[in-house]
PDB file of C-alpha atoms and ligand atoms in Angstrom:
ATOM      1  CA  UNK A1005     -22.704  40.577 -37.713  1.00 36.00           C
ATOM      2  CA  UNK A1006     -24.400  37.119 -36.865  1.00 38.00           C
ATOM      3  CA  UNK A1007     -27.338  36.186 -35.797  1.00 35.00           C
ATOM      4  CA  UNK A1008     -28.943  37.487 -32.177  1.00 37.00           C
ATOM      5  CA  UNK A1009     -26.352  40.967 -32.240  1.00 38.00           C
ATOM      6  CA  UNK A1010     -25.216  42.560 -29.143  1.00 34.00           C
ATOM      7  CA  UNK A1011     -23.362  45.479 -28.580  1.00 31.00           C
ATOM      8  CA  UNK A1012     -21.545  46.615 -25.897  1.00 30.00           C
ATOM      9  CA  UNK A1013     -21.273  50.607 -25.509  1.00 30.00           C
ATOM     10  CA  UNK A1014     -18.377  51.213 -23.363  1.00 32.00           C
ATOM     11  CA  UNK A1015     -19.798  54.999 -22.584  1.00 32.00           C
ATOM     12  CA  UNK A1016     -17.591  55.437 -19.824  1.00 29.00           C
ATOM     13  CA  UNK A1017     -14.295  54.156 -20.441  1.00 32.00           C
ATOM     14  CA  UNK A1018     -12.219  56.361 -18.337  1.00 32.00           C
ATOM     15  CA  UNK A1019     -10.082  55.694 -15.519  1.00 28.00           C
ATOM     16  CA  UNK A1020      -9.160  58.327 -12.861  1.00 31.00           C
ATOM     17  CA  UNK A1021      -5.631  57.595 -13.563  1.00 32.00           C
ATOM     18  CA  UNK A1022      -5.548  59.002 -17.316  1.00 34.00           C
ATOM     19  CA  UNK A1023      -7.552  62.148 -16.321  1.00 34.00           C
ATOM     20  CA  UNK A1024      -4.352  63.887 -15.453  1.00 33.00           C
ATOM     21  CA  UNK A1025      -4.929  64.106 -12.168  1.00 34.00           C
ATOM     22  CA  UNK A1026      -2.783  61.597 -11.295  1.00 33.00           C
ATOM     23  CA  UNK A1027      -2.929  58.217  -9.904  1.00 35.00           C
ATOM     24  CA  UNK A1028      -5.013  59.117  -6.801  1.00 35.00           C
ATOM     25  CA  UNK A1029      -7.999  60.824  -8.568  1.00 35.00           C
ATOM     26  CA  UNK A1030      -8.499  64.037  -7.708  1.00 37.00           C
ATOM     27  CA  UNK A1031      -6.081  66.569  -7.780  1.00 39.00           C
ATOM     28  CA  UNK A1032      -6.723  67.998  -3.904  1.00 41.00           C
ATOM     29  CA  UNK A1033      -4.705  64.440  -3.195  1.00 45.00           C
ATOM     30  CA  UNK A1034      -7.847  63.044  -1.414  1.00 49.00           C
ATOM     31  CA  UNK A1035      -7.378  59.813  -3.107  1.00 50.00           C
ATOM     32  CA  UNK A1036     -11.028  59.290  -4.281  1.00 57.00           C
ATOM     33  CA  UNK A1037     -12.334  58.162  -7.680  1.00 56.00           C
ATOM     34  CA  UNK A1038     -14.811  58.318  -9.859  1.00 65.00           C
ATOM     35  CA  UNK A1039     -17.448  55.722 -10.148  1.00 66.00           C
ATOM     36  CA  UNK A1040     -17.573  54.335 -14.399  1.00 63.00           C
ATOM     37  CA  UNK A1041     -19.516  51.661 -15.470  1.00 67.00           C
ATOM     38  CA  UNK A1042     -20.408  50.079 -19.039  1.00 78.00           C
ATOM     39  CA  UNK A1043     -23.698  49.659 -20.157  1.00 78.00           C
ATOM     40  CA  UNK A1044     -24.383  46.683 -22.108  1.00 81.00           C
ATOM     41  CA  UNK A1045     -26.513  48.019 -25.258  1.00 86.00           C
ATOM     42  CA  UNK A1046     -28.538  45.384 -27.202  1.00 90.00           C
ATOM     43  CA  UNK A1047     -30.154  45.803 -30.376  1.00 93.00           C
ATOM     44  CA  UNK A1048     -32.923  44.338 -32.000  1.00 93.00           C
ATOM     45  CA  UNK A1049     -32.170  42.132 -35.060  1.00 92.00           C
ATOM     46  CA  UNK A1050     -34.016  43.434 -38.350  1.00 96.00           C
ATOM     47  CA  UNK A1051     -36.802  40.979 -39.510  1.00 98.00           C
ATOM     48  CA  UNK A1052     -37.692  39.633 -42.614  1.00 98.00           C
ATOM     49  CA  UNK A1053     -40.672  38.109 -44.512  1.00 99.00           C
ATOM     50  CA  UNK A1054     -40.128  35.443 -46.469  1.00 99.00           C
ATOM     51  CA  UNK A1055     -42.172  35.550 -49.515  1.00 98.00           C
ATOM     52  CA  UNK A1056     -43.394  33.163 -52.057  1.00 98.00           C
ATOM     53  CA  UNK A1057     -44.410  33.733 -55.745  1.00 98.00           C
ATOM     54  CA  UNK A1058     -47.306  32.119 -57.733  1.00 99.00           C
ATOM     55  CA  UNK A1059     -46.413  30.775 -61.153  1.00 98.00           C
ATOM     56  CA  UNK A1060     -48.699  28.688 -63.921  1.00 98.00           C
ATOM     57  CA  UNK A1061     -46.186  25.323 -63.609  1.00 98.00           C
ATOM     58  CA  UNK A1062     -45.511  24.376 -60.201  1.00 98.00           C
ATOM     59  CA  UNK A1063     -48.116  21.880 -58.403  1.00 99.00           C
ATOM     60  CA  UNK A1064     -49.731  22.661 -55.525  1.00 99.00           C
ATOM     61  CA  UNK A1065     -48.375  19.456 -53.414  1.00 98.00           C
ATOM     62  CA  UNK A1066     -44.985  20.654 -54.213  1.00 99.00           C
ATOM     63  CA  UNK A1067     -45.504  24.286 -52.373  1.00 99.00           C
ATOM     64  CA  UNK A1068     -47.189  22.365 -50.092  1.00 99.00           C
ATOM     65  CA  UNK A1069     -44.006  20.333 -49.306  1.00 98.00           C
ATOM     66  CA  UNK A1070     -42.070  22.877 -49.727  1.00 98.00           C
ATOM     67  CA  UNK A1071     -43.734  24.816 -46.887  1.00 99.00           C
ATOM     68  CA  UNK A1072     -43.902  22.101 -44.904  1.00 99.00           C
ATOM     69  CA  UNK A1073     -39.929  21.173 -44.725  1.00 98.00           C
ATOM     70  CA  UNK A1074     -38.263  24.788 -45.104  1.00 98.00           C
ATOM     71  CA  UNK A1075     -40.691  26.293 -42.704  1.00 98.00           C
ATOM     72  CA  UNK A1076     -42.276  23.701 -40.754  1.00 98.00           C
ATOM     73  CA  UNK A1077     -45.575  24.479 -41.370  1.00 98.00           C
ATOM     74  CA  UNK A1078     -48.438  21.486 -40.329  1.00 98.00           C
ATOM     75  CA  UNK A1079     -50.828  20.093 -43.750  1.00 98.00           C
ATOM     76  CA  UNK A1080     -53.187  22.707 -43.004  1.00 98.00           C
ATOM     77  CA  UNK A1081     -51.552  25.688 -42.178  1.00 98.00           C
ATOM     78  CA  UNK A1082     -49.330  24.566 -45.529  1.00 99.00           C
ATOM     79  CA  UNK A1083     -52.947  24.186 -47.872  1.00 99.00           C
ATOM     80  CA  UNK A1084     -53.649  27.712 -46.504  1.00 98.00           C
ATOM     81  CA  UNK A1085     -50.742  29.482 -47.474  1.00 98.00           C
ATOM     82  CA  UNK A1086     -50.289  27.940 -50.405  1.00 99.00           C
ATOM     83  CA  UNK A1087     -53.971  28.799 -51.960  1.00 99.00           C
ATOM     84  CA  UNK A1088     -53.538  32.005 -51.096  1.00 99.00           C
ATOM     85  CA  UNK A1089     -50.549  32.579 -52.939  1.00 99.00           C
ATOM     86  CA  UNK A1090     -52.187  30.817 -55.354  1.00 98.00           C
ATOM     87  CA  UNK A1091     -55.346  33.031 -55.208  1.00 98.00           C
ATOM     88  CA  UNK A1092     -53.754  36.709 -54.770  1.00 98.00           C
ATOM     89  CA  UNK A1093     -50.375  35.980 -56.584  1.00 98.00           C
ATOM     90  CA  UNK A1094     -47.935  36.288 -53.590  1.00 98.00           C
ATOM     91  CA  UNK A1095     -48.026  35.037 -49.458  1.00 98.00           C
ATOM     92  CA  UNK A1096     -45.741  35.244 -46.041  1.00 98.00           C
ATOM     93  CA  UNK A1097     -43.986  32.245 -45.435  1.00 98.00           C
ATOM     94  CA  UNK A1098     -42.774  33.210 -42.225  1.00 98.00           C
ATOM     95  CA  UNK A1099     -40.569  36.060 -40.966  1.00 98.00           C
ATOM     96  CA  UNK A1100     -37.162  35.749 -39.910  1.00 98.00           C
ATOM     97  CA  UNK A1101     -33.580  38.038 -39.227  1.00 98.00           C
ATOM     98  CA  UNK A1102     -32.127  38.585 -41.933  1.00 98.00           C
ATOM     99  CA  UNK A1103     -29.407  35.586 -42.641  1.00 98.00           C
ATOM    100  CA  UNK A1104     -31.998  33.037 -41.808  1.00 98.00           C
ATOM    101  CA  UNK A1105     -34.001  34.577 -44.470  1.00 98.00           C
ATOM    102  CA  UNK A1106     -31.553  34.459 -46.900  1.00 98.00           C
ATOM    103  CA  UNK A1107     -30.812  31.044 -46.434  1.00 98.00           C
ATOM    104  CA  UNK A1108     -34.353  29.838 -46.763  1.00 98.00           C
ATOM    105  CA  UNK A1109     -34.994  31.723 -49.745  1.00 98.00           C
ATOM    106  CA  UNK A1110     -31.527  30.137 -51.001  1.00 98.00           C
ATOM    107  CA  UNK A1111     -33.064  26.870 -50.027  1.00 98.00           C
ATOM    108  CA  UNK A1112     -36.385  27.093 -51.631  1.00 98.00           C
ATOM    109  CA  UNK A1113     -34.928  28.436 -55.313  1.00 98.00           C
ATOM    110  CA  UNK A1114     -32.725  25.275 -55.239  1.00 98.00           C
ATOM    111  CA  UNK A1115     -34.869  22.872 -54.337  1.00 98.00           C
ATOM    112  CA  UNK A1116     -37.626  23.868 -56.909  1.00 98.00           C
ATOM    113  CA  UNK A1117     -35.046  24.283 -59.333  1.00 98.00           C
ATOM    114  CA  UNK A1118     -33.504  20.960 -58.774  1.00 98.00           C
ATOM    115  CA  UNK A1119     -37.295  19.496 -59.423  1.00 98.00           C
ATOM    116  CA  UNK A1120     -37.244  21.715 -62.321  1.00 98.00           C
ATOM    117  CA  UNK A1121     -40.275  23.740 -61.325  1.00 98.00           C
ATOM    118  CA  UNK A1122     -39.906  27.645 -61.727  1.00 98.00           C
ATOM    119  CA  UNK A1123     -40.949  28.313 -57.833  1.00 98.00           C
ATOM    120  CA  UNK A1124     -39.820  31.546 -57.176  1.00 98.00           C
ATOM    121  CA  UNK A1125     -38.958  33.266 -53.679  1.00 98.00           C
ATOM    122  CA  UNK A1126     -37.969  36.686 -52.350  1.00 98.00           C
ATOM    123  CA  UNK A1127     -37.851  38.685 -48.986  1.00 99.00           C
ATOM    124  CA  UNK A1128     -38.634  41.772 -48.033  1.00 98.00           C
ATOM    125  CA  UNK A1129     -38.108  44.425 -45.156  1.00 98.00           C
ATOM    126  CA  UNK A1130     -41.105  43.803 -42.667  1.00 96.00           C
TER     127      UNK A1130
HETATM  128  N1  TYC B 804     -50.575  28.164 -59.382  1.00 59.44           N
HETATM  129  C1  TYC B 804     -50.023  26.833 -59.204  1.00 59.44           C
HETATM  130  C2  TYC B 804     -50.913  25.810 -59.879  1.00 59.44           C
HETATM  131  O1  TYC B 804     -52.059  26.095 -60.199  1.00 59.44           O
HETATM  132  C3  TYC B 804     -49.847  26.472 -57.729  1.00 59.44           C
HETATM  133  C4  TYC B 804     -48.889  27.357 -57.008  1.00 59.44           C
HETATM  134  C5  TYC B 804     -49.205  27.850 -55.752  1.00 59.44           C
HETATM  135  C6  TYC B 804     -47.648  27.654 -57.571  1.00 59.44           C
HETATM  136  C7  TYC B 804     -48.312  28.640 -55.051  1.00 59.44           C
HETATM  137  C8  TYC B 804     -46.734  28.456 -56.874  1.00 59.44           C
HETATM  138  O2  TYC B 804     -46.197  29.717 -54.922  1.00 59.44           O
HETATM  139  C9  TYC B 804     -47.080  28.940 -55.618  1.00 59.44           C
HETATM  140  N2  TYC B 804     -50.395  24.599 -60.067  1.00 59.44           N
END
């Protein structure tokens, strides 16, 4: 399923015709029907937190940057988040469905990994 999921519960698919009533509805032949309609259901995408792991090796600008241009975070908010994962060990990124998620967590691991720094990221069920 993709992003933004809708689905439609045809809940009263019926037509007079297939009742067995025959073509005119009701069986006393007074040619009326039966009002159906389909109700379109929607459901609420799952969300996600994006989270990101302290480590010993990476430098601080580099989370900083990091948060910055995968979740468009401003300087400060980026300083923030990344001294507190600094400070308690893990931090919220940002929440997100679920393939969006994925993908920046994707994004993240490869980029750090590319600058050879052992960044690590994760999500998690909000
Ligand atoms: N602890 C790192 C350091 O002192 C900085 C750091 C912060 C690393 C946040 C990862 O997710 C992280 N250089």
């Amino acid at each position: 399923m993709g992003l933004g999921q809708t689905i439609f519960c045809a809940y009263t698919a019926q037509l007079m015709s297939d009742n067995g009533e025959g073509k005119t509805g009701h069986a006393n032949g007074t040619g009326t029907g039966v009002a159906t309609k389909s109700r379109p259901k929607t459901k609420k995408p799952g969300l996600y937190k994006v989270l990101l792991l302290n480590d010993d090796y990476t430098p601080m600008e580099f989370v900083v940057h990091i948060l910055e241009r995968f979740f468009n975070k401003n300087r400060d908010e980026a300083v923030l988040i990344m001294l507190h994962v600094h400070r308690h060990g893990i931090g919220i990124c940002g929440v997100f469905t679920y393939e969006v998620a994925e993908t920046k967590v994707a994004q993240v691991i490869e980029f750090a990994r590319r600058h050879q720094h052992p960044l690590q990221c994760t999500m998690e069920k909000e």
